[in-house]
CSV table of C-alpha atoms in Angstrom, one decimal:
chain,number,residue,atom,x,y,z
A,24,MET,CA,122.0,-57.1,125.7
A,25,SER,CA,121.7,-53.6,124.3
A,26,PRO,CA,123.3,-50.7,126.2
A,27,PRO,CA,121.0,-48.6,128.4
A,28,GLN,CA,119.7,-45.4,126.9
A,29,THR,CA,119.0,-42.3,129.0
A,30,GLU,CA,115.2,-42.7,128.6
A,31,LEU,CA,115.4,-46.3,129.9
A,32,LEU,CA,116.9,-45.2,133.2
A,33,GLN,CA,113.5,-44.0,134.4
A,34,ARG,CA,113.2,-46.1,137.6
A,35,ASN,CA,110.2,-47.5,139.3
A,36,LEU,CA,111.6,-45.5,142.2
A,37,THR,CA,110.8,-42.2,140.7
A,38,SER,CA,107.1,-42.4,141.3
A,39,HIS,CA,107.7,-44.0,144.7
A,40,ILE,CA,109.9,-41.0,145.7
A,41,ILE,CA,107.2,-38.6,144.6
A,42,ASP,CA,104.8,-40.4,146.8
A,43,LEU,CA,107.2,-40.4,149.7
A,44,LEU,CA,107.7,-36.6,149.4
A,45,ALA,CA,104.0,-36.2,150.3
A,46,GLU,CA,104.8,-37.6,153.8
A,47,GLU,CA,108.5,-37.3,154.5
A,48,PRO,CA,110.3,-34.0,155.2
A,49,VAL,CA,113.7,-35.4,154.2
A,50,LEU,CA,114.6,-38.3,151.8
A,51,VAL,CA,118.1,-39.6,151.6
A,52,LEU,CA,118.8,-41.7,148.4
A,53,HIS,CA,122.1,-43.4,149.0
A,54,GLY,CA,123.9,-46.1,146.9
A,55,ALA,CA,126.9,-47.1,144.9
A,56,ARG,CA,128.8,-44.5,142.9
A,57,THR,CA,127.7,-44.3,139.2
A,58,ALA,CA,124.6,-46.4,139.9
A,59,GLY,CA,122.3,-43.7,138.6
A,60,LYS,CA,121.6,-41.4,141.6
A,61,SER,CA,122.4,-38.2,139.8
A,62,THR,CA,120.2,-39.3,136.8
A,63,LEU,CA,117.4,-40.0,139.1
A,64,LEU,CA,117.8,-36.7,140.9
A,65,THR,CA,117.7,-34.9,137.6
A,66,MET,CA,114.5,-36.7,136.6
A,67,LEU,CA,113.0,-35.7,140.0
A,68,ALA,CA,114.1,-32.1,139.3
A,69,ASN,CA,112.3,-32.2,135.9
A,70,ARG,CA,109.1,-33.6,137.6
A,71,THR,CA,109.1,-31.0,140.4
A,72,GLY,CA,110.6,-27.9,138.7
A,73,ALA,CA,113.4,-27.8,141.2
A,74,SER,CA,117.2,-27.4,140.6
A,75,VAL,CA,119.9,-29.8,141.6
A,76,ILE,CA,122.8,-28.6,143.8
A,77,ASP,CA,125.7,-30.8,142.7
A,78,LEU,CA,128.4,-31.0,145.4
A,79,ASP,CA,130.7,-33.0,143.1
A,80,GLU,CA,131.4,-29.6,141.4
A,81,LEU,CA,134.1,-27.9,143.4
A,82,ASP,CA,132.9,-24.3,143.0
A,83,VAL,CA,129.4,-25.3,144.0
A,84,ARG,CA,130.8,-27.2,147.0
A,85,ASP,CA,132.8,-24.2,148.1
A,86,SER,CA,129.8,-21.9,147.9
A,87,VAL,CA,127.6,-24.3,149.9
A,88,ALA,CA,130.4,-24.7,152.5
A,89,ASP,CA,130.7,-21.0,152.9
A,90,ASP,CA,126.9,-20.5,153.5
A,91,PRO,CA,125.1,-23.8,154.0
A,92,ALA,CA,122.0,-22.1,155.5
A,93,LEU,CA,121.5,-20.1,152.3
A,94,PHE,CA,121.3,-23.2,150.2
A,95,ALA,CA,119.2,-25.1,152.7
A,96,SER,CA,116.5,-22.4,152.7
A,97,GLY,CA,115.5,-22.6,149.0
A,98,PRO,CA,112.1,-23.5,147.7
A,99,SER,CA,111.0,-27.1,148.3
A,100,PRO,CA,112.1,-29.6,147.4
A,101,VAL,CA,115.8,-28.7,147.8
A,102,LEU,CA,117.7,-31.4,145.8
A,103,ILE,CA,121.3,-31.9,146.8
A,104,ASP,CA,123.6,-34.4,145.0
A,105,GLU,CA,126.5,-36.0,147.0
A,106,PHE,CA,125.5,-34.2,150.2
A,107,GLN,CA,128.2,-35.9,152.3
A,108,LYS,CA,130.8,-33.6,150.6
A,109,VAL,CA,129.5,-30.8,152.9
A,110,PRO,CA,128.5,-32.3,156.3
A,111,GLU,CA,127.7,-28.9,157.6
A,112,LEU,CA,124.6,-28.9,155.4
A,113,LEU,CA,122.9,-31.3,157.8
A,114,ASP,CA,123.0,-28.8,160.6
A,115,ALA,CA,121.5,-26.2,158.3
A,116,ILE,CA,118.8,-28.6,157.3
A,117,LYS,CA,118.1,-29.4,160.9
A,118,ALA,CA,117.6,-25.7,161.6
A,119,GLU,CA,115.2,-25.4,158.7
A,120,LEU,CA,113.2,-28.3,159.9
A,121,ASN,CA,113.0,-26.9,163.4
A,122,ARG,CA,111.3,-23.9,161.8
A,123,ASN,CA,109.1,-25.9,159.4
A,124,LEU,CA,108.7,-29.7,159.3
A,125,ARG,CA,106.3,-29.9,156.4
A,126,PRO,CA,106.8,-32.9,154.0
A,127,GLY,CA,108.8,-32.7,150.8
A,128,ARG,CA,111.4,-30.3,151.9
A,129,PHE,CA,114.7,-32.0,151.0
A,130,VAL,CA,116.0,-34.9,148.8
A,131,LEU,CA,119.7,-35.7,149.3
A,132,THR,CA,121.7,-38.3,147.4
A,133,GLY,CA,125.1,-39.7,148.5
A,134,SER,CA,127.6,-42.4,147.6
A,135,THR,CA,128.4,-42.9,151.3
A,136,ARG,CA,126.1,-44.8,153.6
A,137,TYR,CA,124.1,-42.2,155.5
A,138,THR,CA,124.5,-43.8,158.9
A,139,ALA,CA,128.3,-44.0,158.5
A,140,LEU,CA,128.6,-40.2,158.5
A,141,PRO,CA,129.7,-38.5,161.7
A,142,SER,CA,126.9,-37.3,164.0
A,143,VAL,CA,124.2,-37.9,161.3
A,144,ALA,CA,122.1,-40.1,163.5
A,145,GLN,CA,121.8,-37.3,166.0
A,146,SER,CA,121.2,-34.4,163.6
A,147,LEU,CA,118.1,-35.7,161.7
A,148,THR,CA,116.8,-38.5,163.9
A,149,GLY,CA,113.1,-39.0,163.2
A,150,ARG,CA,113.0,-36.6,160.3
A,151,VAL,CA,114.6,-38.6,157.5
A,152,HIS,CA,113.6,-41.6,155.4
A,153,ILE,CA,116.4,-43.5,153.7
A,154,VAL,CA,116.0,-45.1,150.3
A,155,ASN,CA,118.6,-47.5,149.0
A,156,LEU,CA,119.6,-47.1,145.3
A,157,TRP,CA,121.2,-50.1,143.6
A,158,PRO,CA,122.9,-50.5,140.2
A,159,LEU,CA,120.3,-50.8,137.5
A,160,SER,CA,118.1,-53.8,137.4
A,161,GLN,CA,117.5,-55.9,134.3
A,162,GLY,CA,114.0,-54.4,133.9
A,163,GLU,CA,115.4,-50.9,134.1
A,164,LEU,CA,118.0,-51.8,131.5
A,165,ALA,CA,115.2,-53.0,129.3
A,166,GLY,CA,112.8,-50.2,130.1
A,167,THR,CA,110.2,-52.6,131.5
A,168,ARG,CA,108.2,-52.6,134.8
A,169,GLU,CA,109.1,-55.5,137.0
A,170,ASP,CA,106.3,-57.1,139.1
A,171,PHE,CA,107.8,-60.4,140.4
A,172,VAL,CA,107.7,-59.4,144.1
A,173,GLU,CA,104.2,-57.9,143.8
A,174,HIS,CA,102.9,-61.2,142.3
A,175,LEU,CA,104.8,-63.2,144.9
A,176,LEU,CA,103.2,-61.3,147.8
A,177,ASP,CA,99.7,-61.2,146.2
A,178,ASP,CA,99.5,-64.8,145.0
A,179,PRO,CA,102.6,-67.0,144.6
A,180,LEU,CA,100.7,-69.4,142.3
A,181,SER,CA,100.3,-66.6,139.8
A,182,LEU,CA,104.1,-67.0,139.1
A,183,VAL,CA,103.5,-70.5,137.7
A,184,ALA,CA,101.0,-69.3,135.1
A,185,ALA,CA,103.7,-68.3,132.6
A,186,ALA,CA,104.8,-69.4,129.1
A,187,PRO,CA,108.2,-71.2,128.8
A,188,SER,CA,111.1,-68.9,129.2
A,189,PRO,CA,113.0,-68.0,126.0
A,190,THR,CA,116.2,-67.2,128.0
A,191,MET,CA,119.0,-69.6,127.4
A,192,ARG,CA,121.9,-70.2,129.8
A,193,ALA,CA,124.4,-68.2,127.7
A,194,GLN,CA,122.0,-65.2,127.9
A,195,TYR,CA,121.8,-65.5,131.6
A,196,GLU,CA,125.6,-65.7,131.8
A,197,ARG,CA,126.0,-62.5,129.8
A,198,ARG,CA,123.5,-60.6,132.0
A,199,ILE,CA,125.1,-61.8,135.2
A,200,LEU,CA,128.7,-61.1,134.1
A,201,ALA,CA,127.8,-57.6,133.0
A,202,GLY,CA,125.9,-56.6,136.1
A,203,GLY,CA,123.9,-53.4,136.4
A,204,PHE,CA,126.3,-50.5,136.5
A,205,PRO,CA,125.3,-48.4,133.4
A,206,LEU,CA,128.9,-47.5,132.4
A,207,ALA,CA,130.0,-51.2,132.7
A,208,VAL,CA,127.1,-52.5,130.7
A,209,ARG,CA,127.9,-50.1,127.9
A,210,ARG,CA,131.3,-51.6,127.4
A,211,ALA,CA,131.3,-53.7,124.2
A,212,THR,CA,133.9,-56.3,125.4
A,213,GLU,CA,134.7,-58.1,128.6
A,214,ARG,CA,138.2,-56.6,128.5
A,215,GLY,CA,136.8,-53.1,128.4
A,216,ARG,CA,134.4,-53.9,131.2
A,217,SER,CA,137.2,-55.3,133.2
A,218,ARG,CA,139.2,-52.1,132.9
A,219,TRP,CA,136.1,-50.1,134.0
A,220,PHE,CA,135.7,-52.3,137.1
A,221,ASP,CA,139.4,-51.8,138.0
A,222,ASP,CA,139.1,-48.0,137.7
A,223,TYR,CA,135.8,-48.1,139.6
A,224,VAL,CA,137.3,-49.9,142.6
A,225,ASN,CA,140.3,-47.5,142.7
A,226,LEU,CA,138.0,-44.5,142.4
A,227,VAL,CA,135.7,-45.6,145.2
A,228,ILE,CA,138.6,-46.4,147.5
A,229,GLU,CA,140.6,-43.3,146.8
A,230,ARG,CA,137.8,-40.8,146.8
A,231,ASP,CA,135.1,-42.2,149.1
A,232,VAL,CA,136.7,-44.6,151.5
A,233,LEU,CA,139.7,-42.3,152.2
A,234,GLU,CA,137.4,-39.3,152.5
A,235,LEU,CA,135.4,-41.2,155.1
A,236,ARG,CA,138.3,-42.5,157.1
A,237,LYS,CA,142.1,-42.3,157.2
A,238,VAL,CA,143.3,-45.9,156.4
A,239,ARG,CA,146.9,-46.7,157.2
A,240,GLN,CA,146.9,-49.8,155.0
A,241,ARG,CA,145.1,-48.5,152.0
A,242,ASP,CA,146.7,-51.1,149.7
A,243,VAL,CA,145.0,-53.9,151.6
A,244,LEU,CA,141.5,-52.7,150.8
A,245,PRO,CA,141.4,-54.0,147.2
A,246,ARG,CA,142.7,-57.4,148.5
A,247,LEU,CA,140.1,-57.5,151.2
A,248,LEU,CA,137.4,-56.7,148.7
A,249,ARG,CA,138.5,-59.7,146.5
A,250,LEU,CA,138.4,-61.9,149.6
A,251,LEU,CA,134.9,-60.8,150.3
A,252,ALA,CA,134.0,-61.4,146.7
A,253,ALA,CA,135.1,-65.0,147.2
A,254,GLN,CA,132.6,-65.1,150.1
A,255,THR,CA,129.7,-63.6,148.1
A,256,ALA,CA,126.3,-65.3,148.8
A,257,GLN,CA,127.9,-67.0,151.8
A,258,VAL,CA,127.9,-66.5,155.6
A,259,LEU,CA,130.4,-63.7,156.3
A,260,ASN,CA,133.6,-65.0,157.8
A,261,VAL,CA,135.7,-62.0,158.9
A,262,ALA,CA,138.3,-64.1,160.6
A,263,HIS,CA,139.0,-66.0,157.4
A,264,ALA,CA,139.3,-62.9,155.4
A,265,ALA,CA,141.5,-61.3,158.0
A,266,ASP,CA,143.9,-64.2,158.0
A,267,ARG,CA,144.1,-64.3,154.2
A,268,ALA,CA,144.7,-60.5,154.1
A,269,GLY,CA,147.2,-60.5,156.9
A,270,LEU,CA,145.1,-58.3,159.2
A,271,GLU,CA,144.0,-58.5,162.8
A,272,LYS,CA,140.4,-59.5,163.0
A,273,PRO,CA,139.2,-56.2,164.6
A,274,THR,CA,140.9,-54.2,161.8
A,275,ALA,CA,139.5,-56.5,159.1
A,276,GLY,CA,136.0,-56.0,160.7
A,277,ASP,CA,136.5,-52.2,160.6
A,278,TYR,CA,137.6,-52.3,157.0
A,279,VAL,CA,134.6,-54.5,156.0
A,280,GLN,CA,132.3,-51.8,157.5
A,281,LEU,CA,134.2,-49.2,155.4
A,282,LEU,CA,133.6,-51.2,152.2
A,283,GLU,CA,129.9,-51.4,153.2
A,284,SER,CA,129.8,-47.7,153.8
A,285,VAL,CA,130.7,-47.0,150.2
A,286,PHE,CA,128.4,-49.6,148.8
A,287,LEU,CA,130.9,-52.2,147.5
A,288,VAL,CA,129.4,-54.9,149.7
A,289,TYR,CA,126.4,-55.4,151.9
A,290,ARG,CA,125.3,-57.8,154.6
A,291,LEU,CA,122.0,-59.7,154.3
A,292,PRO,CA,121.0,-60.3,157.9
A,293,ALA,CA,119.9,-63.7,159.3
A,294,TRP,CA,116.1,-64.1,159.5
A,295,GLY,CA,114.2,-66.1,162.1
A,296,ARG,CA,116.2,-65.6,165.3
A,297,ASN,CA,113.1,-66.4,167.3
A,298,LEU,CA,112.8,-69.9,165.8
A,299,GLY,CA,115.1,-71.5,168.4
A,300,ASN,CA,118.7,-72.0,169.1
A,301,ARG,CA,119.2,-74.2,166.0
A,302,ILE,CA,118.9,-71.1,163.8
A,303,THR,CA,122.1,-69.1,163.1
A,304,ALA,CA,122.2,-65.4,163.5
A,305,HIS,CA,125.2,-64.7,161.2
A,306,PRO,CA,124.7,-62.5,158.1
A,307,LYS,CA,125.6,-63.3,154.5
A,308,ILE,CA,127.9,-61.1,152.6
A,309,HIS,CA,127.0,-60.0,149.0
A,310,LEU,CA,128.9,-57.8,146.5
A,311,VAL,CA,126.7,-54.9,145.4
A,312,ASP,CA,126.8,-56.0,141.8
A,313,SER,CA,127.2,-59.4,140.1
A,314,GLY,CA,129.4,-58.0,137.4
A,315,LEU,CA,131.8,-56.5,139.9
A,316,ALA,CA,131.9,-59.8,141.8
A,317,ALA,CA,132.6,-61.8,138.6
A,318,HIS,CA,135.4,-59.3,137.7
A,319,LEU,CA,137.0,-59.6,141.1
A,320,LEU,CA,137.0,-63.4,141.0
A,321,GLY,CA,138.2,-63.5,137.4
A,322,LEU,CA,135.1,-65.2,136.1
A,323,SER,CA,134.6,-64.8,132.4
A,324,ALA,CA,132.5,-66.3,129.6
A,325,GLN,CA,135.6,-68.2,128.5
A,326,ARG,CA,136.1,-69.8,132.0
A,327,LEU,CA,132.4,-70.7,132.1
A,328,ALA,CA,132.6,-72.3,128.7
A,329,SER,CA,135.4,-74.5,129.9
A,330,LYS,CA,133.0,-75.9,132.5
A,331,GLN,CA,135.7,-76.1,135.2
A,332,PRO,CA,134.1,-77.2,138.5
A,333,ALA,CA,135.7,-74.3,140.4
A,334,ALA,CA,134.3,-71.8,137.9
A,335,LEU,CA,130.8,-73.4,138.0
A,336,THR,CA,130.8,-73.2,141.8
A,337,THR,CA,131.8,-69.6,141.7
A,338,PHE,CA,129.1,-68.9,139.2
A,339,GLY,CA,126.5,-70.5,141.4
A,340,HIS,CA,127.4,-68.0,144.2
A,341,ILE,CA,127.3,-65.1,141.8
A,342,VAL,CA,123.9,-66.2,140.4
A,343,GLU,CA,122.6,-65.9,143.9
A,344,THR,CA,124.1,-62.5,144.4
A,345,PHE,CA,122.6,-61.4,141.1
A,346,ALA,CA,119.1,-62.7,141.9
A,347,VAL,CA,119.0,-61.4,145.5
A,348,GLY,CA,120.1,-57.9,144.2
A,349,GLU,CA,117.4,-58.0,141.5
A,350,ILE,CA,114.7,-58.8,144.1
A,351,LEU,CA,115.9,-56.3,146.7
A,352,ARG,CA,115.6,-53.5,144.0
A,353,GLN,CA,111.9,-54.4,143.7
A,354,VAL,CA,111.4,-54.5,147.4
A,355,GLU,CA,112.7,-51.0,147.6
A,356,CYS,CA,109.8,-49.7,145.5
A,357,LEU,CA,107.1,-51.4,147.6
A,358,ALA,CA,104.8,-49.2,149.7
A,359,GLU,CA,104.8,-51.7,152.6
A,360,PRO,CA,108.0,-52.5,154.5
A,361,LEU,CA,109.3,-56.0,154.6
A,362,ASP,CA,111.6,-57.8,157.0
A,363,ILE,CA,114.3,-59.3,154.8
A,364,GLY,CA,117.0,-61.9,155.5
A,365,HIS,CA,118.4,-65.4,154.8
A,366,PHE,CA,117.5,-68.5,156.8
A,367,ARG,CA,120.1,-71.0,157.9
A,368,THR,CA,120.2,-73.7,160.6
A,369,ARG,CA,123.3,-74.9,162.4
A,370,ASP,CA,123.0,-78.0,160.3
A,371,GLN,CA,123.6,-75.8,157.2
A,372,VAL,CA,120.0,-76.1,155.9
A,373,GLU,CA,119.3,-72.8,154.3
A,374,VAL,CA,117.0,-70.6,152.2
A,375,ASP,CA,118.7,-67.8,150.2
A,376,LEU,CA,116.2,-65.1,150.8
A,377,VAL,CA,113.2,-64.7,153.1
A,378,LEU,CA,110.6,-61.9,152.9
A,379,GLU,CA,108.2,-61.3,155.8
A,380,THR,CA,105.3,-58.8,155.7
A,381,TYR,CA,104.2,-56.7,158.6
A,382,ASP,CA,101.3,-59.1,159.3
A,383,GLY,CA,103.6,-62.1,159.6
A,384,ARG,CA,103.3,-63.7,156.1
A,385,VAL,CA,106.5,-65.3,155.0
A,386,PHE,CA,107.8,-65.9,151.5
A,387,ALA,CA,111.0,-67.8,150.7
A,388,ILE,CA,113.2,-67.8,147.7
A,389,GLU,CA,115.9,-70.4,146.8
A,390,ILE,CA,118.2,-69.7,143.9
A,391,LYS,CA,119.8,-72.4,141.7
A,392,ALA,CA,122.3,-72.1,138.9
A,393,GLY,CA,121.0,-75.3,137.2
A,394,SER,CA,118.3,-75.8,134.6
A,395,ARG,CA,116.4,-78.4,136.6
A,396,VAL,CA,115.3,-78.5,140.2
A,397,ALA,CA,116.2,-81.6,142.2
A,398,GLY,CA,114.5,-82.9,145.3
A,399,ASP,CA,117.4,-81.9,147.5
A,400,ASP,CA,117.1,-78.3,146.3
A,401,LEU,CA,113.9,-78.1,148.4
A,402,ARG,CA,115.4,-79.0,151.7
A,403,GLY,CA,115.6,-75.5,153.1
A,404,LEU,CA,112.2,-74.5,151.9
A,405,ARG,CA,110.6,-77.6,153.4
A,406,THR,CA,112.4,-77.0,156.7
A,407,LEU,CA,111.2,-73.4,156.9
A,408,ARG,CA,107.7,-74.4,155.8
A,409,ASP,CA,107.5,-77.1,158.5
A,410,LYS,CA,108.9,-74.8,161.2
A,411,ILE,CA,106.5,-71.9,160.7
A,412,GLY,CA,103.4,-73.7,159.4
A,413,ALA,CA,100.6,-71.5,158.0
A,414,SER,CA,102.8,-68.4,158.1
A,415,PHE,CA,104.7,-69.9,155.2
A,416,VAL,CA,102.6,-68.6,152.3
A,417,GLY,CA,104.8,-69.4,149.4
A,418,GLY,CA,108.2,-70.7,148.4
A,419,VAL,CA,109.9,-70.2,145.0
A,420,VAL,CA,112.9,-72.0,143.5
A,421,LEU,CA,114.4,-69.7,140.8
A,422,HIS,CA,116.4,-71.7,138.2
A,423,LEU,CA,118.0,-71.3,134.8
A,424,GLY,CA,115.6,-73.6,133.0
A,425,THR,CA,112.6,-72.8,130.8
A,426,HIS,CA,109.5,-73.9,132.7
A,427,SER,CA,107.4,-72.8,135.7
A,428,TYR,CA,105.7,-75.6,137.7
A,429,THR,CA,104.4,-76.5,141.1
A,430,LEU,CA,106.8,-78.8,143.0
A,431,GLU,CA,104.7,-79.5,146.1
A,432,ASP,CA,102.6,-77.8,148.7
A,433,ARG,CA,103.3,-74.0,148.6
A,434,ILE,CA,106.6,-74.5,146.7
A,435,ASN,CA,107.0,-73.6,143.0
A,436,ALA,CA,109.8,-73.6,140.4
A,437,VAL,CA,110.1,-70.5,138.3
A,438,PRO,CA,112.7,-69.4,135.6
A,439,LEU,CA,115.0,-66.7,136.9
A,440,ASP,CA,114.0,-64.3,134.1
A,441,ARG,CA,110.5,-64.0,135.5
A,442,VAL,CA,112.1,-61.7,138.1
A,443,TRP,CA,112.4,-59.0,135.5
A,444,THR,CA,109.9,-60.1,132.9
A,445,PRO,CA,106.4,-58.5,133.3
A,446,ALA,CA,103.5,-60.9,133.8
A,447,GLN,CA,101.7,-59.8,130.6
A,448,ASP,CA,104.7,-60.9,128.6
A,449,ASN,CA,104.2,-64.5,129.8
A,450,PRO,CA,100.4,-65.2,130.0
A,451,VAL,CA,100.3,-68.8,128.9
A,452,PRO,CA,100.3,-71.6,131.5
A,453,ALA,CA,103.4,-73.9,131.1
A,454,THR,CA,103.8,-77.7,131.2
A,455,HIS,CA,104.6,-78.9,134.6
A,456,PRO,CA,107.5,-81.4,134.4
A,457,SER,CA,108.2,-83.6,137.4
A,458,ILE,CA,111.4,-83.3,139.3
């Protein structure tokens, strides 16, 4: 996989943000550090003719802190990078909006989750729209436009009309182990990438976590992060992580929230709480990046080549984290909001990702690390389809094989690389092998 070039970092989100500015007075673009927020803000500045106020620069930060009202009153849009460095800005922005609430006034980026900042909810309630920015997707790294979710929502069967995938398992492994952080992908070796991830975790904890909260047991945070990595793509078990880290459960829960606030992990909520008491309401935990997860768990190409059962099990969880992240990036660019979650019964029948439209149409995605789809792999999709009936529009099993095919009523198998490969690149219907 070639390293990303600056011109390839043009995100699908750029046009989406321009559209949002026509309606929203304030946009907050928040996400993991070094995921490309500053690059995106610069591109937006080039599109709009505005300048970027970069609060990572100490002299700029001091000037803004001395007179936040002056910087908040510039010509629209006012573009501010790492806005959380000067919280007083939010009061100045609120005062500006009290005078003029027209759309397109402010775009703020931050490496700390917006709702985790003190008093933020009160200061700009009803005036701000939040956009999540993720590490780069595979399509962004390749400079292609991804349309998997669009096709899924429009016509799930259209995903089956594709030529056999050219992607081999070793290529999937390289993509998944590298992840989507631009600076990590640029590293030529696994050892170099490993050093980068170590430095990244230390940077985020030392600069972002400790700026957000004074933590008495700072040294436990990297350990807790590794324990959460071991739970990636699984139902979050704070008690287990607390026990392994030597923490009280309330303290561990607080620290998990801190790691969420700086975009090292995120919770995928349970979907379908209205389907009866046999459905669990517990979230899944995911690392924000598959490369980071693999690093924290010591999963390398060499370990995968050994085919150790433990390594393959770990890889299966990381494949799910990778695929869910890729899909959520596309969801972020959609004009229509979706209800997103995972489905799981108390009998541990589950679906990895469920998307529900505003009008109640449900789409379900199961993710497998194998090259073939077995009948048991459909258990969760079948259960969900039977529970909700006609609302279940389409189910997809993403796998590491080469063919797309229909499995049974409203359930199809599709190679994982279709998530980032545009439809026009795969126009030929494939052979439909039986499972």
